[in-house]
Amino acid sequence: MSGNQARLTAIAGITTRPPVDVDMPLPLKKIWADDVFNLATMEECLSKSAFKAMKKTVQTGAPLDPGTADVVAAAMKDWAIAKGVKFFSHIFYPMTNVTAEKHDGFIVTNADGAAIT
């Protein structure tokens, strides 16, 4: 079978499959974006002054001072670790007109300083 014929056969197989019913444990609106450090989560995790500054930045593009940025970063990290997060990523838009994604992980060390996660 040629490569093109194999591709066409695969497509035909996909398009003739019957739909599969999926029994969702919860409605999607209850779990979609559940693990997002959004304004509602920030309001719970930040001091009133830090939340006010962050909200102004999000809504108006106002600069965020480095001290507040550090407070927000620490709160986000604590929130994520409390949820059991080991790795995280975020998308950003460098000044090259393309997107980029950064992946990182939290490292926990033992008493001797050796990494355990």
PDB file of C-alpha atoms in Angstrom:
ATOM      1  CA  MET A   1       0.000   0.000   0.000  1.00  0.00           C
ATOM      2  CA  SER A   2       1.413   3.397  -0.936  1.00  0.00           C
ATOM      3  CA  GLY A   3       1.856   6.122   1.647  1.00  0.00           C
ATOM      4  CA  ASN A   4      -0.997   8.142   0.196  1.00  0.00           C
ATOM      5  CA  GLN A   5      -3.317   5.110   0.123  1.00  0.00           C
ATOM      6  CA  ALA A   6      -2.458   4.316   3.760  1.00  0.00           C
ATOM      7  CA  ARG A   7      -3.290   7.906   4.727  1.00  0.00           C
ATOM      8  CA  LEU A   8      -6.613   7.777   2.862  1.00  0.00           C
ATOM      9  CA  THR A   9      -7.488   4.436   4.477  1.00  0.00           C
ATOM     10  CA  ALA A  10      -6.716   5.861   7.927  1.00  0.00           C
ATOM     11  CA  ILE A  11      -8.881   8.914   7.266  1.00  0.00           C
ATOM     12  CA  ALA A  12     -11.744   6.719   6.038  1.00  0.00           C
ATOM     13  CA  GLY A  13     -11.456   4.597   9.167  1.00  0.00           C
ATOM     14  CA  ILE A  14     -11.583   7.629  11.421  1.00  0.00           C
ATOM     15  CA  THR A  15     -14.549   9.236   9.702  1.00  0.00           C
ATOM     16  CA  THR A  16     -16.686   6.085   9.847  1.00  0.00           C
ATOM     17  CA  ARG A  17     -16.180   5.326  13.535  1.00  0.00           C
ATOM     18  CA  PRO A  18     -19.281   5.656  15.690  1.00  0.00           C
ATOM     19  CA  PRO A  19     -19.188   8.395  18.344  1.00  0.00           C
ATOM     20  CA  VAL A  20     -18.199   7.299  21.839  1.00  0.00           C
ATOM     21  CA  ASP A  21     -20.322   8.415  24.764  1.00  0.00           C
ATOM     22  CA  VAL A  22     -18.213   9.628  27.662  1.00  0.00           C
ATOM     23  CA  ASP A  23     -19.652   9.696  31.156  1.00  0.00           C
ATOM     24  CA  MET A  24     -18.159  12.834  32.700  1.00  0.00           C
ATOM     25  CA  PRO A  25     -17.798  12.653  36.496  1.00  0.00           C
ATOM     26  CA  LEU A  26     -18.561  16.388  36.771  1.00  0.00           C
ATOM     27  CA  PRO A  27     -19.923  18.981  34.389  1.00  0.00           C
ATOM     28  CA  LEU A  28     -17.073  20.596  32.443  1.00  0.00           C
ATOM     29  CA  LYS A  29     -17.897  24.052  33.790  1.00  0.00           C
ATOM     30  CA  LYS A  30     -17.054  22.763  37.287  1.00  0.00           C
ATOM     31  CA  ILE A  31     -13.583  21.502  36.332  1.00  0.00           C
ATOM     32  CA  TRP A  32     -12.517  23.680  33.379  1.00  0.00           C
ATOM     33  CA  ALA A  33      -9.636  25.987  34.332  1.00  0.00           C
ATOM     34  CA  ASP A  34      -9.858  24.801  37.933  1.00  0.00           C
ATOM     35  CA  ASP A  35      -6.105  25.111  38.413  1.00  0.00           C
ATOM     36  CA  VAL A  36      -5.647  28.684  37.210  1.00  0.00           C
ATOM     37  CA  PHE A  37      -4.199  31.406  39.413  1.00  0.00           C
ATOM     38  CA  ASN A  38      -6.875  33.869  38.308  1.00  0.00           C
ATOM     39  CA  LEU A  39      -8.186  37.019  39.978  1.00  0.00           C
ATOM     40  CA  ALA A  40     -10.586  35.076  42.223  1.00  0.00           C
ATOM     41  CA  THR A  41      -7.734  32.854  43.425  1.00  0.00           C
ATOM     42  CA  MET A  42      -5.412  35.843  43.804  1.00  0.00           C
ATOM     43  CA  GLU A  43      -7.972  37.597  45.982  1.00  0.00           C
ATOM     44  CA  GLU A  44      -7.923  34.589  48.330  1.00  0.00           C
ATOM     45  CA  CYS A  45      -4.119  34.260  48.374  1.00  0.00           C
ATOM     46  CA  LEU A  46      -2.843  37.849  48.378  1.00  0.00           C
ATOM     47  CA  SER A  47      -2.999  40.710  50.843  1.00  0.00           C
ATOM     48  CA  LYS A  48      -5.544  43.403  49.978  1.00  0.00           C
ATOM     49  CA  SER A  49      -2.833  45.803  48.803  1.00  0.00           C
ATOM     50  CA  ALA A  50      -1.057  43.201  46.648  1.00  0.00           C
ATOM     51  CA  PHE A  51      -4.363  42.072  45.135  1.00  0.00           C
ATOM     52  CA  LYS A  52      -5.386  45.666  44.386  1.00  0.00           C
ATOM     53  CA  ALA A  53      -2.063  46.332  42.619  1.00  0.00           C
ATOM     54  CA  MET A  54      -2.218  43.071  40.665  1.00  0.00           C
ATOM     55  CA  LYS A  55      -5.841  43.646  39.629  1.00  0.00           C
ATOM     56  CA  LYS A  56      -4.946  47.135  38.389  1.00  0.00           C
ATOM     57  CA  THR A  57      -2.095  45.660  36.342  1.00  0.00           C
ATOM     58  CA  VAL A  58      -4.304  42.945  34.835  1.00  0.00           C
ATOM     59  CA  GLN A  59      -7.174  45.279  34.018  1.00  0.00           C
ATOM     60  CA  THR A  60      -5.317  48.401  32.874  1.00  0.00           C
ATOM     61  CA  GLY A  61      -1.780  47.325  32.041  1.00  0.00           C
ATOM     62  CA  ALA A  62      -0.366  49.499  34.819  1.00  0.00           C
ATOM     63  CA  PRO A  63       3.204  48.616  35.835  1.00  0.00           C
ATOM     64  CA  LEU A  64       3.580  46.194  38.744  1.00  0.00           C
ATOM     65  CA  ASP A  65       6.330  47.120  41.147  1.00  0.00           C
ATOM     66  CA  PRO A  66       8.981  44.423  41.729  1.00  0.00           C
ATOM     67  CA  GLY A  67       8.103  44.032  45.415  1.00  0.00           C
ATOM     68  CA  THR A  68       4.486  43.228  44.622  1.00  0.00           C
ATOM     69  CA  ALA A  69       5.572  40.934  41.792  1.00  0.00           C
ATOM     70  CA  ASP A  70       7.669  38.965  44.299  1.00  0.00           C
ATOM     71  CA  VAL A  71       4.688  38.704  46.666  1.00  0.00           C
ATOM     72  CA  VAL A  72       2.463  37.455  43.822  1.00  0.00           C
ATOM     73  CA  ALA A  73       5.096  34.930  42.689  1.00  0.00           C
ATOM     74  CA  ALA A  74       5.514  33.556  46.227  1.00  0.00           C
ATOM     75  CA  ALA A  75       1.735  33.298  46.689  1.00  0.00           C
ATOM     76  CA  MET A  76       1.355  31.516  43.351  1.00  0.00           C
ATOM     77  CA  LYS A  77       4.108  29.058  44.234  1.00  0.00           C
ATOM     78  CA  ASP A  78       2.591  28.342  47.674  1.00  0.00           C
ATOM     79  CA  TRP A  79      -0.863  27.899  46.100  1.00  0.00           C
ATOM     80  CA  ALA A  80       0.501  25.509  43.456  1.00  0.00           C
ATOM     81  CA  ILE A  81       2.517  23.410  45.903  1.00  0.00           C
ATOM     82  CA  ALA A  82      -0.521  23.152  48.207  1.00  0.00           C
ATOM     83  CA  LYS A  83      -2.398  21.665  45.212  1.00  0.00           C
ATOM     84  CA  GLY A  84       0.367  19.053  44.750  1.00  0.00           C
ATOM     85  CA  VAL A  85       1.977  20.634  41.701  1.00  0.00           C
ATOM     86  CA  LYS A  86       5.419  19.339  40.736  1.00  0.00           C
ATOM     87  CA  PHE A  87       5.777  21.006  37.309  1.00  0.00           C
ATOM     88  CA  PHE A  88       4.314  24.042  35.622  1.00  0.00           C
ATOM     89  CA  SER A  89       4.390  25.890  32.331  1.00  0.00           C
ATOM     90  CA  HIS A  90       3.203  29.180  30.977  1.00  0.00           C
ATOM     91  CA  ILE A  91       2.832  30.710  27.580  1.00  0.00           C
ATOM     92  CA  PHE A  92       4.225  34.111  26.764  1.00  0.00           C
ATOM     93  CA  TYR A  93       4.645  36.316  23.742  1.00  0.00           C
ATOM     94  CA  PRO A  94       8.212  37.416  23.066  1.00  0.00           C
ATOM     95  CA  MET A  95       8.772  40.378  20.782  1.00  0.00           C
ATOM     96  CA  THR A  96       9.335  38.047  17.815  1.00  0.00           C
ATOM     97  CA  ASN A  97       5.654  37.689  16.826  1.00  0.00           C
ATOM     98  CA  VAL A  98       5.611  34.022  17.830  1.00  0.00           C
ATOM     99  CA  THR A  99       4.514  32.290  21.007  1.00  0.00           C
ATOM    100  CA  ALA A 100       6.765  30.508  23.417  1.00  0.00           C
ATOM    101  CA  GLU A 101       6.182  28.182  26.326  1.00  0.00           C
ATOM    102  CA  LYS A 102       8.331  27.784  29.401  1.00  0.00           C
ATOM    103  CA  HIS A 103       8.374  24.592  31.477  1.00  0.00           C
ATOM    104  CA  ASP A 104       9.745  24.413  35.010  1.00  0.00           C
ATOM    105  CA  GLY A 105       9.556  22.166  38.013  1.00  0.00           C
ATOM    106  CA  PHE A 106       9.562  22.603  41.759  1.00  0.00           C
ATOM    107  CA  ILE A 107      12.490  20.861  43.398  1.00  0.00           C
ATOM    108  CA  VAL A 108      12.192  19.655  46.969  1.00  0.00           C
ATOM    109  CA  THR A 109      15.392  18.803  48.798  1.00  0.00           C
ATOM    110  CA  ASN A 110      16.059  16.596  51.781  1.00  0.00           C
ATOM    111  CA  ALA A 111      17.982  17.700  54.891  1.00  0.00           C
ATOM    112  CA  ASP A 112      21.293  17.150  53.068  1.00  0.00           C
ATOM    113  CA  GLY A 113      20.249  19.339  50.151  1.00  0.00           C
ATOM    114  CA  ALA A 114      19.814  16.447  47.701  1.00  0.00           C
ATOM    115  CA  ALA A 115      16.848  16.668  45.336  1.00  0.00           C
ATOM    116  CA  ILE A 116      13.991  14.276  46.032  1.00  0.00           C
ATOM    117  CA  THR A 117      11.494  15.543  43.418  1.00  0.00           C
TER     118      THR A 117
END
